[in-house]
Amino acid sequence: SGQKCERTNLDKSRAALPLPHIQAEGNPRYMVNLIELSEEDEKLRDTLFFNLLRHSLVFTTKDAALKYRSWCRERLTMCGKIFTEDGWKIDQSGFVEVNTCLRGRGGAPPTRLDFVFGEIPVVKSKAFRHLKRDTAFLDKLIEPIQARESAMEELQQLESDSEGEIVKKEIRRLEAELSRLRAEGGEEEGEGKEEEREEKEEEEEEEEEEEEEEEEVEEEEEEEEEKREEGGKRGRWGRGRAEGSGGGKRRRG
């Protein structure tokens, strides 16, 4: 049995696996998160596609990919397979070979990766589901609105008070029905906004994590630079002492 990448319902709603963030040149993206899946098939990202692709990455260029791989090797960090949009594949062993799976027509880099990884039918997309929900809500409103307008016109034409009272009651009933439907629509809209708010909070958290990772990388680079400078100073000091002691021996001789 293959491994499974566990994730929360919020992660599933974002249609992406919560894999470690990568801060590097070349717009790195996890290949498994570039695949578009319908809501009912999203579970396949955790199992089938994660087992097939693992931590494979997509970079824009070979140079950026090689630079990132060198950075991983210096820090003894795992680096998965890398595919580049300009037509290269870098294996985990470091072997570089031409690969055309991400190339466009005539060998040019693809203008849109969804043409490479596939695009789900429009009727299964999240935007279509929201549009369908809004359309259904508007359809519910049309009938009571039209009935209310007809009742208002009929009320203006009536001369009898008794008949007018009957129509007024019908108008009040229709207005109450409209208020109820609008309230239901507001609740659905509120649920949609709540999802958007949670997604925004997740994005803000990811941005904060990215900034922290950038700061950590900068600190590591500064420490390494200081160590190199310190090592250089010690080397020069040692050579100076050796030259001085050698000169003294020659004078004594």
Tab-separated table of C-alpha atoms in Angstrom:
chain	number	residue	atom	x	y	z
A	1	SER	CA	0.000	0.000	0.000
A	2	GLY	CA	1.249	3.498	-0.863
A	3	GLN	CA	1.807	6.356	1.496
A	4	LYS	CA	-0.828	8.989	2.054
A	5	CYS	CA	-0.325	12.701	2.678
A	6	GLU	CA	-2.865	13.599	5.378
A	7	ARG	CA	-4.516	17.025	5.347
A	8	THR	CA	-7.421	18.908	6.892
A	9	ASN	CA	-10.739	19.813	5.257
A	10	LEU	CA	-9.463	23.396	4.857
A	11	ASP	CA	-6.412	22.105	2.977
A	12	LYS	CA	-8.713	20.055	0.755
A	13	SER	CA	-10.869	23.102	0.020
A	14	ARG	CA	-7.718	24.877	-1.180
A	15	ALA	CA	-6.971	21.988	-3.578
A	16	ALA	CA	-3.337	21.629	-2.480
A	17	LEU	CA	-1.203	19.442	-0.228
A	18	PRO	CA	0.401	21.252	2.755
A	19	LEU	CA	3.976	20.559	1.635
A	20	PRO	CA	6.980	22.558	2.940
A	21	HIS	CA	7.249	26.013	1.440
A	22	ILE	CA	10.244	26.647	-0.826
A	23	GLN	CA	11.785	30.100	-1.067
A	24	ALA	CA	13.966	30.166	-4.177
A	25	GLU	CA	14.376	31.719	-7.603
A	26	GLY	CA	12.503	30.237	-10.541
A	27	ASN	CA	8.970	30.170	-9.083
A	28	PRO	CA	9.191	26.629	-7.586
A	29	ARG	CA	5.909	24.720	-7.399
A	30	TYR	CA	5.058	21.186	-6.350
A	31	MET	CA	3.946	19.201	-9.380
A	32	VAL	CA	1.294	17.338	-7.352
A	33	ASN	CA	-0.400	20.667	-6.555
A	34	LEU	CA	-0.526	21.771	-10.195
A	35	ILE	CA	-3.002	19.037	-11.125
A	36	GLU	CA	-6.607	20.257	-11.297
A	37	LEU	CA	-9.146	17.884	-9.758
A	38	SER	CA	-12.881	18.032	-9.215
A	39	GLU	CA	-14.186	18.221	-5.640
A	40	GLU	CA	-15.144	14.536	-5.575
A	41	ASP	CA	-11.730	13.496	-6.966
A	42	GLU	CA	-9.659	15.748	-4.682
A	43	LYS	CA	-8.912	12.783	-2.387
A	44	LEU	CA	-6.752	11.329	-5.173
A	45	ARG	CA	-4.223	14.117	-4.609
A	46	ASP	CA	-3.482	12.655	-1.131
A	47	THR	CA	-3.019	9.111	-2.389
A	48	LEU	CA	-2.557	8.313	-6.088
A	49	PHE	CA	-0.890	11.513	-7.290
A	50	PHE	CA	1.246	11.968	-4.153
A	51	ASN	CA	2.586	8.424	-4.584
A	52	LEU	CA	3.352	9.095	-8.253
A	53	LEU	CA	4.919	12.549	-7.944
A	54	ARG	CA	6.038	12.870	-4.308
A	55	HIS	CA	8.026	16.104	-3.849
A	56	SER	CA	8.751	16.643	-7.560
A	57	LEU	CA	9.125	20.327	-8.362
A	58	VAL	CA	8.585	22.577	-11.367
A	59	PHE	CA	10.956	25.515	-11.968
A	60	THR	CA	10.885	28.037	-14.782
A	61	THR	CA	14.516	27.481	-15.864
A	62	LYS	CA	17.311	24.922	-15.566
A	63	ASP	CA	19.694	27.494	-14.057
A	64	ALA	CA	17.285	28.284	-11.204
A	65	ALA	CA	16.691	24.566	-10.588
A	66	LEU	CA	20.438	23.767	-10.429
A	67	LYS	CA	21.002	26.678	-8.070
A	68	TYR	CA	18.291	25.378	-5.737
A	69	ARG	CA	19.711	21.838	-5.872
A	70	SER	CA	23.170	23.135	-4.931
A	71	TRP	CA	21.608	25.007	-2.025
A	72	CYS	CA	19.984	21.740	-0.817
A	73	ARG	CA	23.256	19.814	-1.091
A	74	GLU	CA	25.134	22.410	0.958
A	75	ARG	CA	22.574	22.017	3.751
A	76	LEU	CA	22.240	18.218	3.376
A	77	THR	CA	18.540	18.699	2.573
A	78	MET	CA	16.490	16.269	0.486
A	79	CYS	CA	15.793	17.421	-3.059
A	80	GLY	CA	13.254	15.599	-5.216
A	81	LYS	CA	13.073	15.429	-8.988
A	82	ILE	CA	12.939	18.783	-10.736
A	83	PHE	CA	11.288	19.563	-14.072
A	84	THR	CA	11.767	22.902	-15.799
A	85	GLU	CA	9.550	24.816	-18.175
A	86	ASP	CA	12.474	25.303	-20.575
A	87	GLY	CA	12.647	21.536	-21.117
A	88	TRP	CA	14.949	19.846	-18.594
A	89	LYS	CA	14.701	17.170	-15.924
A	90	ILE	CA	17.103	16.934	-12.969
A	91	ASP	CA	16.975	13.568	-11.247
A	92	GLN	CA	17.508	13.078	-7.501
A	93	SER	CA	20.986	11.774	-8.327
A	94	GLY	CA	21.789	15.085	-10.044
A	95	PHE	CA	21.682	13.668	-13.586
A	96	VAL	CA	20.430	16.322	-16.025
A	97	GLU	CA	18.618	15.343	-19.208
A	98	VAL	CA	16.377	16.892	-21.825
A	99	ASN	CA	12.689	16.452	-21.043
A	100	THR	CA	9.858	17.676	-23.242
A	101	CYS	CA	6.857	16.892	-20.994
A	102	LEU	CA	6.497	20.592	-20.089
A	103	ARG	CA	7.356	22.010	-23.507
A	104	GLY	CA	4.784	23.773	-25.653
A	105	ARG	CA	4.347	23.729	-29.419
A	106	GLY	CA	7.596	23.914	-31.350
A	107	GLY	CA	9.578	23.231	-28.164
A	108	ALA	CA	8.727	26.613	-26.615
A	109	PRO	CA	7.976	26.924	-22.851
A	110	PRO	CA	4.229	26.535	-22.138
A	111	THR	CA	2.241	29.721	-21.679
A	112	ARG	CA	-0.204	27.956	-19.324
A	113	LEU	CA	0.621	24.909	-17.206
A	114	ASP	CA	-3.036	23.871	-16.992
A	115	PHE	CA	-2.693	22.855	-20.650
A	116	VAL	CA	0.052	20.464	-19.519
A	117	PHE	CA	-1.486	19.079	-16.318
A	118	GLY	CA	-5.081	19.104	-17.515
A	119	GLU	CA	-8.043	21.277	-16.666
A	120	ILE	CA	-11.279	20.058	-15.071
A	121	PRO	CA	-14.593	20.649	-16.910
A	122	VAL	CA	-16.136	24.049	-16.218
A	123	VAL	CA	-19.241	22.461	-14.688
A	124	LYS	CA	-17.050	20.913	-11.947
A	125	SER	CA	-15.107	24.062	-11.094
A	126	LYS	CA	-15.579	25.989	-7.849
A	127	ALA	CA	-16.575	29.168	-9.704
A	128	PHE	CA	-19.318	27.306	-11.561
A	129	ARG	CA	-20.696	25.850	-8.311
A	130	HIS	CA	-20.896	29.325	-6.770
A	131	LEU	CA	-22.572	30.699	-9.908
A	132	LYS	CA	-25.086	27.842	-9.906
A	133	ARG	CA	-25.913	28.520	-6.228
A	134	ASP	CA	-26.452	32.239	-6.913
A	135	THR	CA	-28.610	31.492	-9.963
A	136	ALA	CA	-30.803	29.111	-7.948
A	137	PHE	CA	-31.264	31.813	-5.307
A	138	LEU	CA	-32.315	34.377	-7.933
A	139	ASP	CA	-34.746	31.877	-9.438
A	140	LYS	CA	-36.421	31.555	-6.018
A	141	LEU	CA	-36.848	35.327	-5.849
A	142	ILE	CA	-38.339	35.843	-9.320
A	143	GLU	CA	-41.747	34.233	-8.705
A	144	PRO	CA	-42.637	36.076	-5.427
A	145	ILE	CA	-41.366	39.388	-6.847
A	146	GLN	CA	-43.552	39.052	-9.943
A	147	ALA	CA	-46.548	38.015	-7.815
A	148	ARG	CA	-46.030	41.036	-5.534
A	149	GLU	CA	-45.871	43.409	-8.516
A	150	SER	CA	-49.106	41.949	-9.914
A	151	ALA	CA	-50.805	42.294	-6.520
A	152	MET	CA	-49.724	45.950	-6.253
A	153	GLU	CA	-51.195	46.691	-9.689
A	154	GLU	CA	-54.421	44.889	-8.785
A	155	LEU	CA	-54.681	46.870	-5.530
A	156	GLN	CA	-54.511	50.161	-7.407
A	157	GLN	CA	-57.391	49.114	-9.670
A	158	LEU	CA	-59.739	47.884	-6.908
A	159	GLU	CA	-62.543	50.104	-5.591
A	160	SER	CA	-63.933	47.775	-2.897
A	161	ASP	CA	-62.238	48.009	0.533
A	162	SER	CA	-62.923	44.330	1.292
A	163	GLU	CA	-61.229	43.174	-1.875
A	164	GLY	CA	-58.386	45.598	-1.203
A	165	GLU	CA	-57.783	44.082	2.225
A	166	ILE	CA	-57.493	40.624	0.698
A	167	VAL	CA	-54.881	41.868	-1.781
A	168	LYS	CA	-52.972	43.736	0.962
A	169	LYS	CA	-52.759	40.525	3.000
A	170	GLU	CA	-51.372	38.744	-0.046
A	171	ILE	CA	-48.816	41.517	-0.538
A	172	ARG	CA	-47.705	41.248	3.106
A	173	ARG	CA	-47.390	37.479	2.714
A	174	LEU	CA	-45.284	37.882	-0.407
A	175	GLU	CA	-43.066	40.495	1.279
A	176	ALA	CA	-42.527	38.129	4.204
A	177	GLU	CA	-41.597	35.372	1.753
A	178	LEU	CA	-39.120	37.686	0.018
A	179	SER	CA	-37.560	38.637	3.365
A	180	ARG	CA	-37.141	34.970	4.238
A	181	LEU	CA	-35.527	34.159	0.905
A	182	ARG	CA	-33.180	37.147	1.173
A	183	ALA	CA	-32.162	36.005	4.657
A	184	GLU	CA	-31.403	32.516	3.338
A	185	GLY	CA	-29.356	34.032	0.535
A	186	GLY	CA	-27.462	36.152	3.048
A	187	GLU	CA	-26.602	33.055	5.091
A	188	GLU	CA	-25.253	31.285	2.012
A	189	GLU	CA	-23.281	34.378	1.075
A	190	GLY	CA	-21.988	34.563	4.627
A	191	GLU	CA	-20.774	30.970	4.417
A	192	GLY	CA	-18.946	31.819	1.199
A	193	LYS	CA	-17.345	34.860	2.816
A	194	GLU	CA	-16.326	32.751	5.809
A	195	GLU	CA	-14.517	30.358	3.458
A	196	GLU	CA	-12.814	33.314	1.773
A	197	ARG	CA	-11.812	34.717	5.180
A	198	GLU	CA	-10.287	31.381	6.257
A	199	GLU	CA	-8.395	31.120	2.968
A	200	LYS	CA	-7.093	34.672	3.411
A	201	GLU	CA	-5.925	33.888	6.946
A	202	GLU	CA	-4.129	30.803	5.653
A	203	GLU	CA	-2.421	32.893	2.968
A	204	GLU	CA	-1.328	35.456	5.556
A	205	GLU	CA	0.089	32.680	7.756
A	206	GLU	CA	1.985	31.276	4.793
A	207	GLU	CA	3.402	34.723	3.997
A	208	GLU	CA	4.577	35.070	7.603
A	209	GLU	CA	6.218	31.642	7.426
A	210	GLU	CA	7.917	32.640	4.167
A	211	GLU	CA	9.289	35.799	5.760
A	212	GLU	CA	10.579	33.812	8.748
A	213	GLU	CA	12.239	31.302	6.441
A	214	GLU	CA	13.850	34.124	4.454
A	215	GLU	CA	15.202	35.644	7.655
A	216	GLU	CA	16.584	32.253	8.754
A	217	VAL	CA	18.295	31.776	5.385
A	218	GLU	CA	19.808	35.259	5.571
A	219	GLU	CA	21.055	34.603	9.107
A	220	GLU	CA	22.610	31.296	8.015
A	221	GLU	CA	24.337	32.999	5.082
A	222	GLU	CA	25.655	35.763	7.356
A	223	GLU	CA	26.984	33.183	9.829
A	224	GLU	CA	28.688	31.259	7.031
A	225	GLU	CA	30.213	34.503	5.700
A	226	GLU	CA	31.509	35.382	9.162
A	227	LYS	CA	33.027	31.903	9.545
A	228	ARG	CA	34.766	32.221	6.170
A	229	GLU	CA	36.128	35.641	7.084
A	230	GLU	CA	37.307	34.351	10.475
A	231	GLY	CA	38.946	31.365	8.812
A	232	GLY	CA	40.705	33.673	6.345
A	233	LYS	CA	42.019	35.878	9.161
A	234	ARG	CA	43.347	32.855	11.062
A	235	GLY	CA	45.023	31.557	7.924
A	236	ARG	CA	46.772	34.887	7.293
A	237	TRP	CA	47.796	35.152	10.969
A	238	GLY	CA	49.220	31.613	10.922
A	239	ARG	CA	51.199	32.268	7.739
A	240	GLY	CA	52.547	35.505	9.246
A	241	ARG	CA	53.790	33.707	12.347
A	242	ALA	CA	55.402	30.982	10.270
A	243	GLU	CA	57.191	33.516	8.089
A	244	GLY	CA	58.343	35.500	11.157
A	245	SER	CA	59.710	32.465	12.972
A	246	GLY	CA	61.438	31.296	9.814
A	247	GLY	CA	63.112	34.675	9.373
A	248	GLY	CA	64.332	34.656	12.991
A	249	LYS	CA	65.954	31.263	12.566
A	250	ARG	CA	67.776	32.437	9.459
A	251	ARG	CA	69.150	35.482	11.329
A	252	ARG	CA	70.402	33.303	14.192
A	253	GLY	CA	72.136	31.088	11.757
